[in-house]
Each structure stands twice: as structure tokens, then as C-alpha cells.
Coordinates of C-alpha atoms and ligand atoms in Angstrom, one line a residue:
M2 CA -24.6 -16.7 1.2
S3 CA -23.1 -19.8 2.8
G4 CA -26.4 -20.8 4.4
G5 CA -28.4 -20.4 1.2
V6 CA -25.8 -22.4 -0.8
A7 CA -25.9 -25.1 1.8
A8 CA -29.7 -25.4 1.6
K9 CA -29.4 -25.6 -2.2
T10 CA -26.7 -28.2 -2.0
L11 CA -28.7 -30.4 0.4
R12 CA -31.5 -30.6 -2.0
E13 CA -29.2 -31.1 -5.0
E14 CA -27.6 -34.0 -3.1
G15 CA -30.9 -35.6 -2.7
Y16 CA -31.7 -34.8 1.0
A17 CA -35.5 -34.9 1.2
G18 CA -35.9 -34.0 4.9
R19 CA -36.9 -30.7 6.6
I20 CA -34.6 -27.7 6.0
V21 CA -35.1 -24.5 8.0
L22 CA -33.1 -21.4 7.1
I23 CA -33.0 -18.8 9.8
G24 CA -31.8 -15.3 9.0
H25 CA -32.5 -11.8 10.2
E26 CA -32.2 -10.1 6.8
P27 CA -35.6 -10.0 5.0
T28 CA -34.2 -10.9 1.5
P29 CA -33.5 -14.5 0.4
P30 CA -29.7 -15.4 0.5
F31 CA -27.7 -13.2 -1.8
G32 CA -24.2 -12.1 -2.6
R33 CA -23.0 -8.8 -1.1
P34 CA -20.3 -7.8 -3.7
P35 CA -22.6 -5.3 -5.6
L36 CA -23.3 -3.4 -2.4
S37 CA -20.0 -1.7 -2.7
K38 CA -20.0 -1.6 -6.5
T39 CA -22.9 -1.7 -9.1
Y40 CA -25.8 -1.6 -6.6
L41 CA -24.2 1.3 -4.7
R42 CA -23.8 3.2 -8.0
G43 CA -27.4 2.5 -9.0
E44 CA -26.3 0.4 -12.0
E45 CA -27.8 -3.0 -11.0
T46 CA -30.5 -4.6 -8.8
L47 CA -29.7 -7.6 -6.6
S48 CA -31.8 -10.1 -8.6
G49 CA -28.8 -11.5 -10.4
W50 CA -27.0 -12.1 -7.1
L51 CA -29.6 -14.3 -5.4
V52 CA -28.4 -17.8 -4.5
K53 CA -31.9 -18.9 -5.7
P54 CA -35.0 -16.9 -6.6
E55 CA -37.5 -16.5 -3.8
S56 CA -39.9 -19.0 -5.3
W57 CA -37.3 -21.8 -5.2
Y58 CA -37.4 -22.0 -1.4
E59 CA -41.1 -22.7 -1.4
E60 CA -41.0 -25.1 -4.4
N61 CA -38.2 -27.0 -2.7
H62 CA -39.7 -27.0 0.8
V63 CA -37.0 -24.9 2.4
E64 CA -38.6 -23.0 5.2
R65 CA -37.2 -19.4 5.6
V66 CA -37.7 -18.0 9.1
N67 CA -37.0 -14.3 9.3
A68 CA -35.8 -14.0 12.9
T69 CA -32.7 -13.6 15.0
A70 CA -31.3 -16.7 16.5
T71 CA -30.3 -15.8 20.1
R72 CA -28.9 -19.1 21.5
V73 CA -28.0 -22.6 20.7
D74 CA -29.1 -25.2 23.2
I75 CA -26.8 -28.2 22.5
N76 CA -28.3 -30.5 25.1
S77 CA -31.9 -30.1 23.8
Q78 CA -30.8 -29.6 20.2
L79 CA -32.7 -26.3 19.9
V80 CA -32.0 -23.0 18.3
E81 CA -33.8 -20.3 20.3
L82 CA -35.2 -17.3 18.4
D83 CA -35.7 -13.7 19.5
R84 CA -39.5 -14.1 19.2
G85 CA -39.6 -16.7 22.0
K86 CA -39.9 -19.6 19.7
S87 CA -37.3 -22.3 19.2
I88 CA -36.5 -24.7 16.4
A89 CA -35.3 -28.3 16.9
Y90 CA -32.5 -29.7 14.8
E91 CA -30.8 -32.9 14.1
K92 CA -27.9 -31.2 12.3
L93 CA -27.0 -27.6 12.6
L94 CA -25.0 -25.4 10.2
I95 CA -23.9 -22.0 11.6
T96 CA -23.3 -19.4 8.8
T97 CA -23.7 -16.1 10.7
G98 CA -21.1 -14.3 8.7
G99 CA -19.4 -11.2 10.1
E100 CA -20.3 -8.0 12.0
N101 CA -18.7 -4.7 11.1
R102 CA -16.1 -3.5 13.5
R103 CA -17.3 -0.3 15.1
L104 CA -15.2 2.8 15.3
E105 CA -15.4 3.8 19.0
V106 CA -14.9 7.5 18.7
P107 CA -17.1 10.5 19.7
G108 CA -19.8 11.3 17.1
A109 CA -19.7 7.8 15.5
D110 CA -23.5 7.5 16.0
L111 CA -24.2 10.8 14.3
P112 CA -26.7 10.5 11.4
G113 CA -24.6 10.4 8.2
V114 CA -22.0 8.1 9.6
F115 CA -22.5 4.8 7.8
Q116 CA -21.2 1.3 7.7
L117 CA -21.8 -1.3 5.0
R118 CA -23.0 -4.9 5.2
T119 CA -26.7 -5.1 4.5
V120 CA -28.9 -3.8 1.7
A121 CA -30.5 -1.4 4.2
D122 CA -27.0 0.0 5.0
C123 CA -26.4 0.5 1.3
D124 CA -29.8 2.1 0.7
A125 CA -29.2 4.5 3.5
M126 CA -25.8 5.5 2.2
K127 CA -27.1 6.0 -1.3
Q128 CA -29.6 8.6 0.0
A129 CA -26.8 10.7 1.3
A130 CA -24.3 10.1 -1.5
R131 CA -25.5 12.8 -3.9
P132 CA -23.3 14.0 -6.7
G133 CA -21.2 16.9 -5.4
A134 CA -21.4 15.7 -1.7
R135 CA -18.2 15.4 0.3
S136 CA -17.5 12.1 2.1
V137 CA -14.9 10.6 4.4
V138 CA -14.1 6.9 4.0
V139 CA -12.4 5.4 7.1
G140 CA -10.3 2.4 6.3
M141 CA -9.0 1.4 2.8
G142 CA -9.2 -2.4 2.9
F143 CA -11.3 -4.0 0.2
I144 CA -14.7 -2.6 1.2
G145 CA -13.3 0.9 1.9
S146 CA -11.4 1.0 -1.4
E147 CA -14.4 -0.2 -3.4
V148 CA -16.7 2.3 -1.7
A149 CA -14.2 5.1 -2.3
A150 CA -14.1 4.1 -6.0
S151 CA -17.9 3.9 -6.3
L152 CA -18.6 7.2 -4.5
T153 CA -16.0 8.9 -6.7
Q154 CA -17.6 7.4 -9.8
I155 CA -21.1 8.8 -8.9
G156 CA -19.6 12.3 -8.3
V157 CA -19.1 12.3 -4.5
H158 CA -15.8 13.8 -3.3
V159 CA -13.8 11.3 -1.2
S160 CA -11.2 11.8 1.5
A161 CA -10.0 8.4 2.6
V162 CA -8.3 8.1 6.0
L163 CA -6.1 5.1 6.4
P164 CA -3.6 4.1 9.1
G165 CA -1.0 2.7 6.8
R166 CA 0.8 4.2 3.8
A167 CA -1.3 2.7 1.0
P168 CA -4.7 1.0 0.4
L169 CA -4.6 -2.8 0.8
E170 CA -1.0 -2.7 1.7
S171 CA -1.4 -5.1 4.7
V172 CA -2.9 -7.8 2.4
L173 CA -1.0 -7.2 -0.9
G174 CA 2.2 -5.6 0.2
P175 CA 3.8 -2.2 -0.5
E176 CA 4.4 -2.8 -4.3
V177 CA 0.7 -3.3 -5.1
G178 CA -0.3 -0.8 -2.4
E179 CA 1.7 1.8 -4.3
V180 CA -0.2 1.0 -7.5
M181 CA -3.5 1.4 -5.6
V182 CA -2.3 4.8 -4.3
G183 CA -1.8 5.9 -7.9
I184 CA -5.2 4.5 -9.0
H185 CA -7.1 6.3 -6.3
R186 CA -5.2 9.6 -6.5
D187 CA -5.7 9.7 -10.3
A188 CA -9.4 9.3 -9.8
G189 CA -9.4 12.3 -7.4
V190 CA -9.5 10.6 -4.0
E191 CA -7.6 12.4 -1.3
L192 CA -5.6 9.8 0.6
V193 CA -5.1 10.9 4.2
A194 CA -2.5 8.2 4.9
G195 CA -0.8 7.4 8.2
D196 CA -3.6 9.0 10.1
E197 CA -6.9 8.0 11.9
V198 CA -10.3 9.6 12.6
V199 CA -10.5 10.4 16.3
R200 CA -13.9 12.2 16.3
F201 CA -16.9 13.1 14.1
E202 CA -18.5 16.5 14.7
G203 CA -21.8 18.0 13.6
A204 CA -24.9 19.7 14.9
G205 CA -27.4 16.8 14.7
R206 CA -25.7 15.4 11.7
I207 CA -22.1 14.7 10.6
E208 CA -20.4 17.8 9.3
R209 CA -16.7 16.9 9.7
A210 CA -14.2 14.2 10.7
I211 CA -11.2 15.2 12.8
T212 CA -8.0 13.2 12.5
R213 CA -5.3 12.5 15.0
K214 CA -2.9 14.7 13.1
G215 CA -5.4 17.5 13.2
R216 CA -7.0 17.4 9.8
E217 CA -10.6 18.7 9.7
L218 CA -12.4 17.0 6.9
E219 CA -15.7 18.7 6.1
C220 CA -18.2 16.1 4.8
E221 CA -21.9 15.3 4.5
L222 CA -21.3 11.6 5.0
A223 CA -18.8 9.2 6.3
V224 CA -18.4 5.5 5.7
V225 CA -16.6 3.4 8.3
A226 CA -15.0 0.3 6.8
I227 CA -12.5 -1.0 9.3
G228 CA -13.0 -4.7 9.0
I229 CA -15.3 -7.3 10.5
L230 CA -15.5 -9.6 13.4
P231 CA -16.9 -13.1 13.1
A232 CA -20.5 -13.2 14.4
V233 CA -20.4 -15.8 17.1
G234 CA -22.5 -14.3 19.8
I235 CA -25.1 -17.0 19.7
L236 CA -22.5 -19.6 20.7
Q237 CA -21.8 -17.9 24.0
G238 CA -22.1 -20.4 26.9
T239 CA -21.9 -23.4 24.6
E240 CA -19.0 -25.8 24.4
I241 CA -18.6 -25.1 20.6
A242 CA -14.9 -24.0 20.4
V243 CA -14.4 -20.4 19.1
D244 CA -11.1 -18.6 18.4
N245 CA -11.3 -15.9 15.8
G246 CA -14.4 -17.6 14.4
I247 CA -16.0 -21.0 14.9
L248 CA -13.2 -23.6 14.9
V249 CA -14.0 -26.3 12.3
D250 CA -11.9 -29.2 11.1
A251 CA -11.0 -29.8 7.4
A252 CA -14.6 -31.1 6.8
C253 CA -16.3 -28.0 8.4
R254 CA -17.3 -29.9 11.6
T255 CA -17.2 -27.9 14.9
S256 CA -16.0 -29.4 18.2
V257 CA -19.6 -30.6 18.9
P258 CA -20.9 -33.5 16.8
G259 CA -23.7 -32.7 14.4
I260 CA -22.8 -29.0 14.3
F261 CA -21.0 -27.4 11.4
A262 CA -19.9 -23.9 10.3
A263 CA -19.0 -22.2 7.1
G264 CA -18.4 -18.8 5.6
D265 CA -17.0 -15.6 7.2
A266 CA -17.8 -17.0 10.7
A267 CA -15.8 -20.2 10.3
N268 CA -12.1 -20.7 11.2
H269 CA -11.3 -23.7 9.0
M270 CA -8.4 -26.2 9.2
H271 CA -7.4 -26.0 5.6
P272 CA -5.3 -29.0 4.4
L273 CA -2.9 -26.7 2.5
F274 CA -2.9 -23.3 4.4
G275 CA -3.6 -24.5 8.0
R276 CA -6.0 -22.5 10.2
I277 CA -7.7 -19.8 8.1
R278 CA -10.8 -17.7 8.3
V279 CA -11.7 -16.2 4.9
E280 CA -14.0 -13.2 4.4
H281 CA -14.7 -13.6 0.7
Y282 CA -17.6 -14.6 -1.6
N283 CA -16.0 -17.6 -3.4
N284 CA -15.2 -19.2 -0.1
A285 CA -18.7 -18.5 1.4
E286 CA -20.2 -20.2 -1.7
K287 CA -17.9 -23.2 -1.9
Q288 CA -17.6 -23.8 1.8
G289 CA -21.4 -23.7 2.2
A290 CA -21.6 -26.5 -0.3
A291 CA -18.8 -28.5 1.3
A292 CA -20.4 -28.1 4.8
A293 CA -23.8 -29.3 3.4
R294 CA -22.1 -32.5 2.1
S295 CA -20.4 -33.0 5.5
M296 CA -23.9 -32.7 7.1
L297 CA -24.9 -35.6 4.9
G298 CA -22.0 -37.7 6.1
S299 CA -19.2 -36.9 3.7
E300 CA -15.7 -37.0 5.3
A301 CA -14.1 -35.1 2.3
E302 CA -11.7 -32.3 3.3
Y303 CA -12.5 -28.9 2.0
G304 CA -9.3 -27.9 0.3
Y305 CA -10.3 -25.1 -2.0
V306 CA -7.4 -23.0 -3.2
H307 CA -9.0 -19.7 -2.2
T308 CA -9.7 -17.0 -4.8
F309 CA -11.3 -13.6 -4.6
W310 CA -11.7 -10.5 -6.7
S311 CA -12.2 -6.8 -6.3
D312 CA -13.4 -4.2 -8.8
Q313 CA -12.3 -0.6 -8.3
Y314 CA -13.1 1.9 -11.1
E315 CA -12.3 0.2 -14.4
H316 CA -9.6 -1.9 -12.6
K317 CA -10.1 -5.6 -12.1
M318 CA -8.2 -7.4 -9.4
E319 CA -8.0 -11.2 -8.8
Y320 CA -6.2 -13.1 -6.0
V321 CA -5.5 -16.7 -5.6
G322 CA -4.0 -18.6 -2.6
H323 CA -3.4 -17.4 0.9
V324 CA -0.4 -15.9 2.6
R325 CA 0.1 -13.6 5.6
E326 CA 3.8 -13.4 5.6
W327 CA 6.1 -13.7 2.6
D328 CA 9.8 -13.2 2.1
R329 CA 9.8 -12.6 -1.7
F330 CA 7.6 -10.7 -4.0
V331 CA 8.0 -11.2 -7.7
L332 CA 6.5 -8.9 -10.3
R333 CA 5.5 -9.8 -13.8
G334 CA 4.1 -7.1 -16.1
S335 CA 4.0 -3.4 -15.7
V336 CA 3.4 -1.2 -12.7
R337 CA 3.2 1.8 -15.0
D338 CA 0.5 0.3 -17.1
R339 CA -1.2 -1.2 -14.1
K340 CA -1.2 -4.6 -15.8
L341 CA 0.6 -7.0 -13.6
I342 CA 0.7 -10.2 -11.6
G343 CA 2.5 -10.3 -8.2
F344 CA 3.7 -13.6 -6.8
Y345 CA 4.1 -14.1 -3.1
L346 CA 6.7 -16.7 -2.1
A347 CA 7.6 -17.9 1.4
Q348 CA 10.8 -19.9 1.7
G349 CA 10.8 -20.5 -2.1
V350 CA 7.2 -21.9 -2.1
L351 CA 4.6 -20.0 -4.2
R352 CA 1.8 -19.3 -1.7
A353 CA -0.4 -16.6 -3.5
A354 CA -0.7 -14.4 -6.5
V355 CA -2.5 -11.2 -7.3
G356 CA -3.4 -10.1 -10.8
L357 CA -4.4 -6.7 -12.0
N358 CA -5.9 -5.8 -15.4
R359 CA -4.5 -8.7 -17.3
G360 CA -7.7 -9.2 -19.3
G361 CA -8.4 -7.7 -22.7
D362 CA -5.0 -8.6 -24.3
P363 CA -5.2 -11.7 -26.5
E364 CA -1.8 -12.8 -25.2
L365 CA -2.8 -12.4 -21.6
D366 CA -5.9 -13.8 -19.9
L367 CA -6.3 -13.0 -16.2
D368 CA -8.5 -16.0 -15.6
D369 CA -6.1 -18.4 -17.3
E370 CA -3.1 -16.9 -15.5
M371 CA -4.8 -17.0 -12.1
A372 CA -5.9 -20.6 -12.7
A373 CA -2.3 -21.6 -13.6
A374 CA -1.0 -19.8 -10.6
G375 CA -3.6 -21.6 -8.5
R376 CA -2.4 -25.0 -9.8
L377 CA 1.2 -24.0 -8.9
I378 CA 0.1 -23.0 -5.4
A379 CA -1.9 -26.2 -4.9
K380 CA 1.2 -28.2 -5.7
Q381 CA 3.3 -26.1 -3.3
S382 CA 5.6 -25.5 -6.2
R383 CA 9.0 -23.8 -6.0
P384 CA 9.1 -21.9 -9.3
D385 CA 12.2 -20.1 -10.4
P386 CA 11.5 -16.4 -9.6
R387 CA 13.2 -15.4 -12.8
A388 CA 10.7 -17.4 -14.8
L389 CA 7.8 -16.0 -12.8
A390 CA 9.0 -12.5 -13.7
D391 CA 9.5 -13.3 -17.3
E392 CA 6.5 -12.5 -19.6
K393 CA 7.9 -15.0 -22.1
A394 CA 7.7 -17.9 -19.8
P395 CA 4.0 -18.9 -20.0
L396 CA 2.5 -19.6 -16.6
T397 CA 0.1 -22.1 -18.1
Ligands
LIG409 C1 -20.2 -4.5 0.7 C2 -19.5 -5.8 0.6 C3 -18.8 -6.1 -0.6 C4 -18.2 -7.3 -0.8 N1 -17.5 -7.6 -2.0 C5 -16.9 -8.7 -2.1 C6 -16.1 -9.0 -3.4 O1 -16.1 -8.2 -4.3 N2 -15.5 -10.1 -3.5 C7 -15.5 -11.1 -2.5 O2 -14.8 -12.1 -2.6 N3 -16.2 -10.9 -1.3 C8 -16.8 -9.7 -1.1 N4 -17.5 -9.5 0.1 C9 -17.5 -10.5 1.1 C10 -18.6 -11.5 1.0 O3 -19.8 -10.9 0.8 C11 -18.7 -12.4 2.3 O4 -17.5 -13.1 2.3 C12 -19.9 -13.4 2.2 O5 -21.1 -12.7 2.2 C13 -19.8 -14.3 3.5 O6 -20.9 -15.1 3.4 P1 -21.5 -15.7 4.8 O7 -22.6 -16.6 4.4 O8 -20.4 -16.2 5.6 O9 -22.1 -14.4 5.5 P2 -23.2 -13.5 5.1 O10 -23.4 -13.5 3.6 O11 -22.9 -12.2 5.7 O12 -24.5 -14.1 5.8 C14 -24.7 -14.1 7.2 C15 -26.1 -14.0 7.4 O13 -26.4 -14.4 8.8 C16 -27.3 -13.5 9.4 N5 -27.1 -13.6 10.8 C17 -26.1 -13.4 11.6 N6 -26.3 -13.6 12.9 C18 -27.6 -14.1 12.9 C19 -28.4 -14.5 14.0 N7 -28.0 -14.5 15.2 N8 -29.7 -14.8 13.7 C20 -30.1 -14.8 12.4 N9 -29.4 -14.4 11.4 C21 -28.1 -14.1 11.6 C22 -26.9 -12.2 8.8 O14 -27.9 -11.2 8.9 C23 -26.6 -12.6 7.3 O15 -27.8 -12.5 6.6 C24 -18.2 -8.3 0.2 C25 -18.8 -8.0 1.5 C26 -19.5 -6.8 1.6 C27 -20.2 -6.5 2.9

């Protein structure tokens, strides 16, 4: 996503030189969100999610090389490929994204145990996800939660095993976590909370998952969604600084001149939030464009006030800002109706907000409200919590 957007931006900004896009997936750059939602449920192809249609790359002289980059040779300014070839660069942008964390338990390599990142992963999962099948979803972060919802929607029974008490609790807090518990339970998902899978069993194919607390969850498929690690293997042995991703400054420049990074793999010095590595689509898109402009010599800081969304069943969630630790959570709206905005404050400063199902009511518009919250966050505002909680005090 980030690499494709960067190539597009370079051309839009008038760069006429050679652009080579190296990637080991066969498809042109695309957005992954439908892989846990509409595409997984068979409701949509990926054509609407391409950064640019396949023909654009040829028409705009962007060379796509379908290969794995194995090493960056900084001294010779070369990217080495798995096929023994190498490509010379003047400027290099690294957008290798993330790799799924693997569950290191016995049976994790049994057929029927899936993870989800690529189209091929999704297609393989779809084959096994027949209506009436039983599945185990391991991890209830965003991807686990969305997969649990989509599988349920296509008639697959889901048991979801999660270490905490509630889905998304570590990112959104216990209040919103509790709402997500209700949403998944009402849809028929069995939440196996406070537990973890210690083993998969089956004769030649997965038949059950065994948990630490001794549950035996019979299943025909399992999906492991326990987070990602930044894909930084190709930088091993180089002097490019890496610490939870590729360290870049506010303008997406790495510690080595002429080399830039963006997207899930980049750990960015954000002018507002400090060091932050973001694993979301909107950032991949906007940071890819920002990094391209930096490659062309711009010194501008990338200060995007982060946003992301998640769709689960009919529920639409949006998030703006960034916060890891907060000391006050303020709720506007109704937990019972599942129509709410939650505000996260740290020492009185509004740092982030999450919205759930605020669209559809003429008085409430989720996009407007989140944009208004974003402006307050960008200004590092200290809003009165009573006003935040009060529906009659318009956020806009
Ligand atoms: C199933 C799923 C659903 C998602 N849903 C949402 C959502 O609803 N909302 C949201 O905000 N975000 C969502 N995301 C996250 C979003 O897709 C990512 O943040 C985004 O794709 C990151 O873009 P990127 O360019 O950094 O990495 P990617 O898009 O992952 O691209 C990295 C590319 O680099 C390639 N690559 C890696 N190493 C090498 C190498 N050595 N040589 C060659 N190629 C290499 C990879 O194969 C890949 O093609 C979802 C992610 C997944 C997996």
C-alpha cells in the first residue's frame, strides 16, 4: 500500500526518472481491509482496492519487479533480490509492512490452521470456511475481531480465544471492550476469555484446539491473529537504525541519507505523538505519499493525526488520535444502544477518540464528529470532560 502510493505520488509530483517497485506479492499494490471483511465473505473483489489499476504502472513507466528483496547494500547502493539479480538505486524507500506473529505451539503447522495477511492466505481460509463449519479464532485484536465477525456472518461457528477479558480491550479500554463483548456474544461467538491456545491437535488436519485452562475446542479451521512484527529482515547487517520498526525522523528519513521508510514497517517521530509505529491503512496511504515527497527533497514533517476504522457485523467503528496510556475515559452517547463516542484524556489533554455507530442519525454524523475530535486532538486541547459527555454540547 505505502509503496504503491509512493510511486503514484512521485509521478503526480512530476518526477520523471526511473521508478522500480519491488514486491513479492503478485498483485499490484492494494488495500488489505477487505481481506477480513467483504472479500472474505465473498461480497467484493479487490478491484476497488487497488492503489492504481495494473495498466497504470506500464503507462506511467513504473517497473514492477515481482521478487523478494534479500539485502540492502548501502555502500554500493544496491537492493539484492532472491533471484540473484540486484537493482541500483539513488533513493530507496522501504515499505515492507508487517509479518504475522506466529503462534509457537505444537500443531500450529497442521493444515487448517491459518493466518491472514495476503490474498493467498484469505483464499485458503475461504476454502475451509464453509457454512456450518466450526472455527477457532486466536486473538481478538482488530483482525481477529473482524475475522470472527465475518466467519459468523457466513455461517461458520466461532470460538474466540483471547488472553484478556474483552476484544480490543488493550487498545480501547475496558468500557469499549465490554461493548465489543456484547456485540460478539449477541452474534453467537463463544468468547473464551482469559485463556490461550497451547496446542492444536488432529490426524493430518486440525481437529481441535486445546487451551491452557483445559478447554478442547473442536474445529475444522483455526485462524491465528496475534499481531504483527515489522518486516525488517532485509536491513540486517546494515547501519539503518531499527527499533520496533525502521526508525525514521518526522520527514520519514532513516538514519542513512537517501533511504526512507513508511507504513507498518516504519517507526516514525511524529511531531505530536512522539515515536509511533502505526499498523493502519490510512497511515500507510498518507505516509507513503509523505515519504515520496521527502524523496524529492521536501523537508515537511508528516504530522497526520492518525485515524483508522474497523467494521464488525453491522457495526462501524472509527478512531482518531493516538494514546497508549490515559487517565480518564469520557463517554458520550449510549452503551446500551451501542452508539457512542469515547474520549481518551491524559493529564487533561484529549489524545484520542473512538466512535461507534454514530452515523444514520441526522443529528449525529460519525465523520463530522471524528473530524471535530481530530481538530481538538491536533490542538492538544483540554476540553471540559462534562462538555465532552454532554450530547447537547456540539463537538463541532
Ligand atoms: C486482513 C487485514 C485487514 C485490515 N483491515 C484494516 C482496516 O480495516 N483498517 C485499517 O486501518 N487497516 C487495516 N489493515 C492494516 C493495513 O492493511 C496495513 O496497515 C497496510 O497494509 C500497511 O501498508 P504497508 O504498505 O506498510 O504494508 P503492506 O500493505 O503489507 O505491504 C508490504 C508489502 O511488502 C512486501 N514485502 C515485504 N518484505 C518484502 C521483501 N523482502 N521483498 C519484497 N517484498 C516484500 C509484502 O509482500 C507486501 O506486499 C488490515 C490488515 C490486514 C492484514
